[in-house]
Amino acid sequence: MSGRMYWRQQAVPVLVQVLCLCAASLYLRALGLTWLQLIPLAGAYMGGIVLWNLLHFLRKRKYFHKMAVLMESLDKKYLFPMVWKDADTWEEAGYYCLMKECTKSMLEETEEAQRLQKEYRERLETFVHDMKQPISVVSLIAGREKTQDNRAILLELEKMNHLSEQILYFGRSESSHSDFRIQKVDTGAVIRECLSMNKQLLIQNRVSLDIPEDIPKVYADEKALLFVLNQIVYNAVTYKKAGEVPQIAFSFLAAGDNKLLLHIRDNGCGISSEDLPRVFEKGFTGKNGRENRRSTGMGLYLCKKICDGLGIGLSVCSEEGVYTRFTICLSILTEK
């Protein structure tokens, strides 16, 4: 609270008091008092006004400073009315009661929103898990005979499974809690499972794979890492370069401090320099996404959000028309 603001607010009351002083002085002058007698009385009265306002301003400033210190110490600022109890005047008590009622109403609305969000997430997860069973059954039926039609069905089922995973992780990303489980992960097994999930996509596009034999184990959430790899591999094939055999190469590089850099490079259409800084933004599709109308702009956004939640790095570098390379920074599993 600044002094200028305080005196601006007190201007009207002080002006009324000065006018009353002037009226009283004129009345006393009419009764026969001289100006020499009135000046000390007027000076004492004005001094009292100034002193009272000065003390009142200092008390208010101390009061608001105390409020600011308490507010700064709170992690959840909206709980301030619940912990602030220092209301000395009826006006302060009135404002305090209003703030408390507003905060109480806001907390009730927040709890209701969180309940609905939790219910929505649970229904979404149930729906996705229920969808996986018929997808698996149809995949088994279609896989019995190696016909062209069945291969096309298997490819579409892989796409359905890919989209259902996106929906599942999107629902989880919007919740306030995380169910990640950091544990020992066989990186090679995760990569192989990722390629198995995209088997038809890789076969029908004749993708060339380069995977090192000796793959270090890491600490990570297995399902989350699988989702990230699945999205990167799916994008590498989806945004392939016309007239060229798609290539996906996995490589590893030790980065010190028990860190491992997992590189996934493809020879696809690449990402333009103006789109590259925004590829992890929610809903951003960019130049390639506009050409591929099926793009949602959610895959890489979810990958980045998952990696941030896991505390691992995810970055991308690319040259349009040449390559795209994603880098995941993981913690190496060291045996003691």
mmCIF file of C-alpha atoms in Angstrom:
data_model
loop_
_atom_site.group_PDB
_atom_site.id
_atom_site.type_symbol
_atom_site.label_atom_id
_atom_site.label_comp_id
_atom_site.label_asym_id
_atom_site.label_seq_id
_atom_site.Cartn_x
_atom_site.Cartn_y
_atom_site.Cartn_z
ATOM 1 C CA MET A 1 0.000 0.000 0.000
ATOM 2 C CA SER A 2 1.638 3.261 -1.147
ATOM 3 C CA GLY A 3 1.393 6.579 0.689
ATOM 4 C CA ARG A 4 0.145 8.347 -2.432
ATOM 5 C CA MET A 5 -2.758 5.931 -2.778
ATOM 6 C CA TYR A 6 -3.621 6.262 0.914
ATOM 7 C CA TRP A 7 -3.728 10.071 0.882
ATOM 8 C CA ARG A 8 -5.753 10.051 -2.332
ATOM 9 C CA GLN A 9 -8.332 7.869 -0.591
ATOM 10 C CA GLN A 10 -8.291 10.121 2.499
ATOM 11 C CA ALA A 11 -8.612 13.355 0.498
ATOM 12 C CA VAL A 12 -12.384 13.688 0.910
ATOM 13 C CA PRO A 13 -12.485 13.023 4.708
ATOM 14 C CA VAL A 14 -9.580 15.448 5.280
ATOM 15 C CA LEU A 15 -11.260 18.093 3.100
ATOM 16 C CA VAL A 16 -14.497 17.757 5.108
ATOM 17 C CA GLN A 17 -12.534 18.149 8.361
ATOM 18 C CA VAL A 18 -10.772 21.261 7.025
ATOM 19 C CA LEU A 19 -14.118 22.786 5.998
ATOM 20 C CA CYS A 20 -15.519 22.046 9.462
ATOM 21 C CA LEU A 21 -12.439 23.719 10.979
ATOM 22 C CA CYS A 22 -12.970 26.780 8.801
ATOM 23 C CA ALA A 23 -16.652 26.969 9.791
ATOM 24 C CA ALA A 24 -15.785 26.623 13.502
ATOM 25 C CA SER A 25 -13.094 29.293 13.206
ATOM 26 C CA LEU A 26 -15.545 31.747 11.611
ATOM 27 C CA TYR A 27 -18.086 31.052 14.342
ATOM 28 C CA LEU A 28 -15.530 31.600 17.115
ATOM 29 C CA ARG A 29 -14.347 34.765 15.342
ATOM 30 C CA ALA A 30 -17.921 36.028 15.373
ATOM 31 C CA LEU A 31 -18.050 35.399 19.117
ATOM 32 C CA GLY A 32 -15.106 37.757 19.580
ATOM 33 C CA LEU A 33 -11.982 35.592 19.504
ATOM 34 C CA THR A 34 -9.039 37.095 17.677
ATOM 35 C CA TRP A 35 -7.109 35.405 14.867
ATOM 36 C CA LEU A 36 -4.083 35.129 17.176
ATOM 37 C CA GLN A 37 -6.219 33.070 19.515
ATOM 38 C CA LEU A 38 -7.678 30.926 16.720
ATOM 39 C CA ILE A 39 -4.377 30.087 14.934
ATOM 40 C CA PRO A 40 -2.989 27.808 17.747
ATOM 41 C CA LEU A 41 -6.318 25.991 17.977
ATOM 42 C CA ALA A 42 -6.445 25.483 14.202
ATOM 43 C CA GLY A 43 -2.805 24.357 14.125
ATOM 44 C CA ALA A 44 -3.382 21.843 16.928
ATOM 45 C CA TYR A 45 -6.456 20.501 15.161
ATOM 46 C CA MET A 46 -4.635 20.151 11.807
ATOM 47 C CA GLY A 47 -1.661 18.528 13.532
ATOM 48 C CA GLY A 48 -4.000 16.019 15.131
ATOM 49 C CA ILE A 49 -5.520 15.202 11.735
ATOM 50 C CA VAL A 50 -2.088 14.706 10.165
ATOM 51 C CA LEU A 51 -0.794 12.629 13.100
ATOM 52 C CA TRP A 52 -3.880 10.397 13.169
ATOM 53 C CA ASN A 53 -3.692 9.736 9.434
ATOM 54 C CA LEU A 54 0.049 9.053 9.655
ATOM 55 C CA LEU A 55 -0.423 6.491 12.439
ATOM 56 C CA HIS A 56 -3.381 4.962 10.592
ATOM 57 C CA PHE A 57 -1.312 4.661 7.409
ATOM 58 C CA LEU A 58 1.588 2.979 9.243
ATOM 59 C CA ARG A 59 -0.777 0.505 10.888
ATOM 60 C CA LYS A 60 -2.410 -0.336 7.566
ATOM 61 C CA ARG A 61 0.944 -0.727 5.849
ATOM 62 C CA LYS A 62 2.118 -3.105 8.574
ATOM 63 C CA TYR A 63 -1.170 -5.009 8.266
ATOM 64 C CA PHE A 64 -0.838 -5.475 4.496
ATOM 65 C CA HIS A 65 2.847 -6.357 4.796
ATOM 66 C CA LYS A 66 1.913 -9.112 7.222
ATOM 67 C CA MET A 67 -0.682 -10.369 4.749
ATOM 68 C CA ALA A 68 1.871 -10.330 1.911
ATOM 69 C CA VAL A 69 4.419 -12.317 3.945
ATOM 70 C CA LEU A 70 1.804 -14.945 4.808
ATOM 71 C CA MET A 71 0.648 -15.118 1.175
ATOM 72 C CA GLU A 72 4.239 -15.579 -0.017
ATOM 73 C CA SER A 73 4.757 -18.479 2.395
ATOM 74 C CA LEU A 74 1.765 -20.416 1.061
ATOM 75 C CA ASP A 75 2.234 -22.980 -1.708
ATOM 76 C CA LYS A 76 -1.454 -22.773 -2.575
ATOM 77 C CA LYS A 77 -2.283 -19.064 -2.573
ATOM 78 C CA TYR A 78 -6.030 -19.613 -2.757
ATOM 79 C CA LEU A 79 -5.992 -21.007 0.790
ATOM 80 C CA PHE A 80 -5.043 -17.587 2.194
ATOM 81 C CA PRO A 81 -8.535 -16.750 3.562
ATOM 82 C CA MET A 82 -8.530 -20.098 5.398
ATOM 83 C CA VAL A 83 -5.356 -19.310 7.366
ATOM 84 C CA TRP A 84 -5.635 -15.532 7.814
ATOM 85 C CA LYS A 85 -7.306 -14.705 11.127
ATOM 86 C CA ASP A 86 -6.031 -11.188 11.937
ATOM 87 C CA ALA A 87 -9.025 -8.876 11.393
ATOM 88 C CA ASP A 88 -9.096 -5.982 13.904
ATOM 89 C CA THR A 89 -11.887 -3.778 12.564
ATOM 90 C CA TRP A 90 -15.427 -4.515 11.510
ATOM 91 C CA GLU A 91 -14.538 -3.559 7.921
ATOM 92 C CA GLU A 92 -11.596 -6.005 7.843
ATOM 93 C CA ALA A 93 -13.768 -8.700 9.403
ATOM 94 C CA GLY A 94 -16.402 -8.132 6.712
ATOM 95 C CA TYR A 95 -13.884 -8.452 3.884
ATOM 96 C CA TYR A 96 -12.399 -11.526 5.562
ATOM 97 C CA CYS A 97 -15.797 -13.249 5.728
ATOM 98 C CA LEU A 98 -16.482 -12.455 2.064
ATOM 99 C CA MET A 99 -13.093 -13.830 0.979
ATOM 100 C CA LYS A 100 -13.609 -16.945 3.069
ATOM 101 C CA GLU A 101 -17.009 -17.635 1.506
ATOM 102 C CA CYS A 102 -15.611 -17.067 -2.005
ATOM 103 C CA THR A 103 -12.715 -19.429 -1.320
ATOM 104 C CA LYS A 104 -15.035 -22.057 0.122
ATOM 105 C CA SER A 105 -17.225 -21.888 -2.983
ATOM 106 C CA MET A 106 -14.169 -22.083 -5.258
ATOM 107 C CA LEU A 107 -12.825 -25.144 -3.414
ATOM 108 C CA GLU A 108 -16.187 -26.888 -3.730
ATOM 109 C CA GLU A 109 -16.252 -26.164 -7.476
ATOM 110 C CA THR A 110 -12.666 -27.393 -7.823
ATOM 111 C CA GLU A 111 -13.401 -30.628 -5.969
ATOM 112 C CA GLU A 112 -16.427 -31.243 -8.195
ATOM 113 C CA ALA A 113 -14.350 -30.579 -11.329
ATOM 114 C CA GLN A 114 -11.642 -32.960 -10.112
ATOM 115 C CA ARG A 115 -14.244 -35.625 -9.383
ATOM 116 C CA LEU A 116 -15.721 -35.299 -12.863
ATOM 117 C CA GLN A 117 -12.259 -35.330 -14.427
ATOM 118 C CA LYS A 118 -11.351 -38.489 -12.525
ATOM 119 C CA GLU A 119 -14.625 -40.127 -13.558
ATOM 120 C CA TYR A 120 -14.010 -39.128 -17.195
ATOM 121 C CA ARG A 121 -10.469 -40.525 -17.122
ATOM 122 C CA GLU A 122 -11.611 -43.817 -15.582
ATOM 123 C CA ARG A 123 -14.359 -44.221 -18.200
ATOM 124 C CA LEU A 124 -11.909 -43.359 -20.975
ATOM 125 C CA GLU A 125 -9.373 -45.929 -19.763
ATOM 126 C CA THR A 126 -12.100 -48.550 -19.423
ATOM 127 C CA PHE A 127 -13.310 -47.821 -22.958
ATOM 128 C CA VAL A 128 -9.789 -48.063 -24.435
ATOM 129 C CA HIS A 129 -9.041 -51.318 -22.601
ATOM 130 C CA ASP A 130 -12.364 -52.767 -23.739
ATOM 131 C CA MET A 131 -11.542 -51.779 -27.322
ATOM 132 C CA LYS A 132 -8.212 -53.610 -27.196
ATOM 133 C CA GLN A 133 -9.881 -57.005 -26.774
ATOM 134 C CA PRO A 134 -11.921 -56.947 -30.024
ATOM 135 C CA ILE A 135 -8.897 -55.468 -31.850
ATOM 136 C CA SER A 136 -6.797 -58.423 -30.665
ATOM 137 C CA VAL A 137 -9.490 -60.940 -31.616
ATOM 138 C CA VAL A 138 -9.904 -59.479 -35.112
ATOM 139 C CA SER A 139 -6.092 -59.447 -35.499
ATOM 140 C CA LEU A 140 -5.930 -63.173 -34.674
ATOM 141 C CA ILE A 141 -8.722 -63.966 -37.122
ATOM 142 C CA ALA A 142 -7.200 -61.861 -39.900
ATOM 143 C CA GLY A 143 -3.766 -63.343 -39.278
ATOM 144 C CA ARG A 144 -4.868 -66.914 -40.014
ATOM 145 C CA GLU A 145 -4.667 -66.412 -43.761
ATOM 146 C CA LYS A 146 -1.958 -64.333 -45.438
ATOM 147 C CA THR A 147 -4.151 -62.677 -48.064
ATOM 148 C CA GLN A 148 -3.883 -59.120 -49.330
ATOM 149 C CA ASP A 149 -7.197 -58.191 -47.760
ATOM 150 C CA ASN A 150 -6.174 -59.612 -44.383
ATOM 151 C CA ARG A 151 -2.886 -57.699 -44.494
ATOM 152 C CA ALA A 152 -4.850 -54.509 -45.142
ATOM 153 C CA ILE A 153 -7.116 -55.318 -42.181
ATOM 154 C CA LEU A 154 -4.098 -55.954 -39.920
ATOM 155 C CA LEU A 155 -2.603 -52.618 -40.954
ATOM 156 C CA GLU A 156 -5.800 -50.764 -40.091
ATOM 157 C CA LEU A 157 -5.988 -52.592 -36.768
ATOM 158 C CA GLU A 158 -2.451 -51.427 -35.974
ATOM 159 C CA LYS A 159 -3.585 -47.867 -36.681
ATOM 160 C CA MET A 160 -6.597 -48.350 -34.415
ATOM 161 C CA ASN A 161 -4.357 -49.647 -31.656
ATOM 162 C CA HIS A 162 -2.009 -46.690 -32.156
ATOM 163 C CA LEU A 163 -4.880 -44.193 -31.901
ATOM 164 C CA SER A 164 -6.356 -45.933 -28.843
ATOM 165 C CA GLU A 165 -2.979 -45.632 -27.087
ATOM 166 C CA GLN A 166 -2.948 -41.933 -27.903
ATOM 167 C CA ILE A 167 -6.426 -41.524 -26.417
ATOM 168 C CA LEU A 168 -5.394 -43.443 -23.291
ATOM 169 C CA TYR A 169 -2.277 -41.376 -22.663
ATOM 170 C CA PHE A 170 -4.089 -38.138 -23.480
ATOM 171 C CA GLY A 171 -6.640 -38.918 -20.766
ATOM 172 C CA ARG A 172 -3.851 -39.671 -18.321
ATOM 173 C CA SER A 173 -1.920 -36.539 -19.251
ATOM 174 C CA GLU A 174 -4.889 -34.352 -18.306
ATOM 175 C CA SER A 175 -5.078 -35.802 -14.792
ATOM 176 C CA SER A 176 -3.258 -34.237 -11.855
ATOM 177 C CA HIS A 177 -1.465 -37.427 -10.817
ATOM 178 C CA SER A 178 0.881 -39.826 -12.524
ATOM 179 C CA ASP A 179 0.981 -43.615 -12.391
ATOM 180 C CA PHE A 180 4.471 -43.951 -13.851
ATOM 181 C CA ARG A 181 6.511 -46.804 -12.446
ATOM 182 C CA ILE A 182 10.275 -46.379 -12.749
ATOM 183 C CA GLN A 183 11.991 -49.751 -12.877
ATOM 184 C CA LYS A 184 14.694 -51.758 -14.661
ATOM 185 C CA VAL A 185 13.833 -51.895 -18.356
ATOM 186 C CA ASP A 186 15.301 -54.052 -21.108
ATOM 187 C CA THR A 187 15.630 -51.411 -23.819
ATOM 188 C CA GLY A 188 16.097 -53.999 -26.558
ATOM 189 C CA ALA A 189 12.905 -55.808 -25.566
ATOM 190 C CA VAL A 190 10.964 -52.525 -25.635
ATOM 191 C CA ILE A 191 12.283 -51.711 -29.123
ATOM 192 C CA ARG A 192 11.379 -55.175 -30.378
ATOM 193 C CA GLU A 193 7.875 -54.896 -28.930
ATOM 194 C CA CYS A 194 7.500 -51.481 -30.570
ATOM 195 C CA LEU A 195 8.470 -52.952 -33.954
ATOM 196 C CA SER A 196 6.103 -55.881 -33.396
ATOM 197 C CA MET A 197 3.228 -53.473 -32.728
ATOM 198 C CA ASN A 198 3.961 -51.824 -36.088
ATOM 199 C CA LYS A 199 4.726 -55.068 -37.943
ATOM 200 C CA GLN A 200 2.301 -54.625 -40.824
ATOM 201 C CA LEU A 201 3.138 -50.944 -41.197
ATOM 202 C CA LEU A 202 6.857 -51.759 -41.461
ATOM 203 C CA ILE A 203 6.394 -54.742 -43.804
ATOM 204 C CA GLN A 204 3.998 -53.083 -46.223
ATOM 205 C CA ASN A 205 6.212 -50.000 -46.473
ATOM 206 C CA ARG A 206 9.347 -52.197 -46.817
ATOM 207 C CA VAL A 207 11.082 -50.297 -44.005
ATOM 208 C CA SER A 208 14.801 -50.918 -43.542
ATOM 209 C CA LEU A 209 15.780 -51.238 -39.863
ATOM 210 C CA ASP A 210 19.173 -50.800 -38.231
ATOM 211 C CA ILE A 211 19.285 -51.989 -34.598
ATOM 212 C CA PRO A 212 22.508 -52.518 -32.613
ATOM 213 C CA GLU A 213 23.017 -55.916 -31.014
ATOM 214 C CA ASP A 214 24.295 -54.743 -27.626
ATOM 215 C CA ILE A 215 21.603 -52.484 -26.151
ATOM 216 C CA PRO A 216 22.139 -51.190 -22.569
ATOM 217 C CA LYS A 217 19.393 -51.555 -19.995
ATOM 218 C CA VAL A 218 17.964 -48.413 -18.415
ATOM 219 C CA TYR A 219 15.730 -47.100 -15.640
ATOM 220 C CA ALA A 220 12.383 -45.964 -17.033
ATOM 221 C CA ASP A 221 8.659 -46.642 -17.163
ATOM 222 C CA GLU A 222 8.367 -49.502 -19.657
ATOM 223 C CA LYS A 223 4.887 -48.682 -20.961
ATOM 224 C CA ALA A 224 5.627 -44.968 -21.276
ATOM 225 C CA LEU A 225 8.910 -45.617 -23.099
ATOM 226 C CA LEU A 226 7.104 -48.015 -25.430
ATOM 227 C CA PHE A 227 4.494 -45.366 -26.222
ATOM 228 C CA VAL A 228 7.167 -42.769 -27.038
ATOM 229 C CA LEU A 229 9.098 -45.167 -29.298
ATOM 230 C CA ASN A 230 5.884 -46.323 -30.959
ATOM 231 C CA GLN A 231 4.931 -42.741 -31.785
ATOM 232 C CA ILE A 232 8.366 -41.930 -33.212
ATOM 233 C CA VAL A 233 8.472 -45.096 -35.349
ATOM 234 C CA TYR A 234 4.898 -44.538 -36.562
ATOM 235 C CA ASN A 235 5.720 -40.959 -37.575
ATOM 236 C CA ALA A 236 8.927 -42.069 -39.307
ATOM 237 C CA VAL A 237 6.921 -44.319 -41.630
ATOM 238 C CA THR A 238 3.909 -42.023 -41.982
ATOM 239 C CA TYR A 239 6.050 -39.091 -43.090
ATOM 240 C CA LYS A 240 8.295 -41.082 -45.412
ATOM 241 C CA LYS A 241 9.866 -39.525 -48.482
ATOM 242 C CA ALA A 242 8.091 -40.347 -51.726
ATOM 243 C CA GLY A 243 9.947 -42.742 -54.011
ATOM 244 C CA GLU A 244 12.509 -43.779 -51.395
ATOM 245 C CA VAL A 245 12.731 -46.852 -49.140
ATOM 246 C CA PRO A 246 12.073 -45.760 -45.512
ATOM 247 C CA GLN A 247 14.995 -46.332 -43.146
ATOM 248 C CA ILE A 248 14.928 -46.239 -39.347
ATOM 249 C CA ALA A 249 18.179 -46.510 -37.411
ATOM 250 C CA PHE A 250 18.518 -46.928 -33.640
ATOM 251 C CA SER A 251 21.816 -45.985 -32.006
ATOM 252 C CA PHE A 252 23.120 -45.403 -28.488
ATOM 253 C CA LEU A 253 25.691 -43.020 -27.034
ATOM 254 C CA ALA A 254 26.925 -42.809 -23.433
ATOM 255 C CA ALA A 255 26.681 -39.210 -22.208
ATOM 256 C CA GLY A 256 28.384 -39.423 -18.795
ATOM 257 C CA ASP A 257 26.805 -39.336 -15.323
ATOM 258 C CA ASN A 258 25.163 -42.702 -16.082
ATOM 259 C CA LYS A 259 23.168 -41.163 -18.945
ATOM 260 C CA LEU A 260 22.405 -42.845 -22.250
ATOM 261 C CA LEU A 261 21.336 -41.068 -25.424
ATOM 262 C CA LEU A 262 18.977 -43.139 -27.559
ATOM 263 C CA HIS A 263 18.880 -41.836 -31.133
ATOM 264 C CA ILE A 264 16.114 -42.760 -33.594
ATOM 265 C CA ARG A 265 16.895 -41.460 -37.081
ATOM 266 C CA ASP A 266 14.875 -41.763 -40.285
ATOM 267 C CA ASN A 267 15.343 -40.658 -43.872
ATOM 268 C CA GLY A 268 11.857 -39.215 -44.229
ATOM 269 C CA CYS A 269 10.623 -35.861 -45.455
ATOM 270 C CA GLY A 270 12.069 -34.057 -42.432
ATOM 271 C CA ILE A 271 10.728 -31.046 -40.563
ATOM 272 C CA SER A 272 11.002 -27.487 -41.824
ATOM 273 C CA SER A 273 13.149 -25.036 -39.837
ATOM 274 C CA GLU A 274 10.136 -22.857 -38.967
ATOM 275 C CA ASP A 275 8.129 -25.848 -37.683
ATOM 276 C CA LEU A 276 10.948 -27.510 -35.722
ATOM 277 C CA PRO A 277 10.714 -25.352 -32.535
ATOM 278 C CA ARG A 278 6.965 -26.076 -32.269
ATOM 279 C CA VAL A 279 6.742 -29.829 -32.922
ATOM 280 C CA PHE A 280 6.040 -30.593 -29.233
ATOM 281 C CA GLU A 281 3.222 -28.044 -28.931
ATOM 282 C CA LYS A 282 -0.277 -29.351 -28.302
ATOM 283 C CA GLY A 283 -2.268 -29.635 -31.531
ATOM 284 C CA PHE A 284 0.535 -28.327 -33.765
ATOM 285 C CA THR A 285 0.626 -30.172 -37.098
ATOM 286 C CA GLY A 286 2.940 -27.986 -39.154
ATOM 287 C CA LYS A 287 3.625 -28.230 -42.873
ATOM 288 C CA ASN A 288 3.763 -32.049 -42.935
ATOM 289 C CA GLY A 289 0.590 -32.320 -40.876
ATOM 290 C CA ARG A 290 -1.326 -30.085 -43.259
ATOM 291 C CA GLU A 291 -0.308 -32.304 -46.160
ATOM 292 C CA ASN A 292 -1.241 -35.421 -44.153
ATOM 293 C CA ARG A 293 -4.837 -34.652 -43.176
ATOM 294 C CA ARG A 294 -4.923 -37.510 -40.631
ATOM 295 C CA SER A 295 -2.418 -35.728 -38.392
ATOM 296 C CA THR A 296 -3.801 -34.614 -35.014
ATOM 297 C CA GLY A 297 -0.757 -32.833 -33.596
ATOM 298 C CA MET A 298 -1.114 -34.799 -30.350
ATOM 299 C CA GLY A 299 1.461 -37.595 -30.671
ATOM 300 C CA LEU A 300 4.681 -35.647 -30.108
ATOM 301 C CA TYR A 301 2.950 -33.413 -27.562
ATOM 302 C CA LEU A 302 2.097 -36.493 -25.493
ATOM 303 C CA CYS A 303 5.632 -37.869 -25.929
ATOM 304 C CA LYS A 304 7.125 -34.655 -24.585
ATOM 305 C CA LYS A 305 4.694 -34.506 -21.691
ATOM 306 C CA ILE A 306 5.409 -38.123 -20.762
ATOM 307 C CA CYS A 307 9.173 -37.582 -20.913
ATOM 308 C CA ASP A 308 8.875 -34.445 -18.775
ATOM 309 C CA GLY A 309 6.829 -36.430 -16.255
ATOM 310 C CA LEU A 310 9.494 -39.134 -16.185
ATOM 311 C CA GLY A 311 12.300 -36.592 -15.876
ATOM 312 C CA ILE A 312 13.995 -37.732 -19.085
ATOM 313 C CA GLY A 313 15.004 -35.578 -22.020
ATOM 314 C CA LEU A 314 13.385 -35.640 -25.447
ATOM 315 C CA SER A 315 14.709 -33.516 -28.309
ATOM 316 C CA VAL A 316 14.598 -33.504 -32.097
ATOM 317 C CA CYS A 317 16.781 -32.234 -34.896
ATOM 318 C CA SER A 318 15.917 -32.374 -38.576
ATOM 319 C CA GLU A 319 16.713 -31.152 -42.065
ATOM 320 C CA GLU A 320 13.807 -30.821 -44.433
ATOM 321 C CA GLY A 321 13.912 -33.427 -47.163
ATOM 322 C CA VAL A 322 16.893 -35.238 -45.614
ATOM 323 C CA TYR A 323 16.320 -36.739 -42.145
ATOM 324 C CA THR A 324 14.733 -36.460 -38.704
ATOM 325 C CA ARG A 325 16.455 -37.632 -35.514
ATOM 326 C CA PHE A 326 14.862 -37.919 -32.095
ATOM 327 C CA THR A 327 17.057 -38.194 -29.003
ATOM 328 C CA ILE A 328 15.872 -39.653 -25.687
ATOM 329 C CA CYS A 329 18.101 -39.162 -22.656
ATOM 330 C CA LEU A 330 17.776 -42.162 -20.300
ATOM 331 C CA SER A 331 19.467 -43.292 -17.104
ATOM 332 C CA ILE A 332 21.767 -46.285 -17.582
ATOM 333 C CA LEU A 333 21.237 -49.316 -15.376
ATOM 334 C CA THR A 334 24.494 -50.005 -13.548
ATOM 335 C CA GLU A 335 24.939 -53.195 -11.598
ATOM 336 C CA LYS A 336 26.620 -52.943 -8.187
#
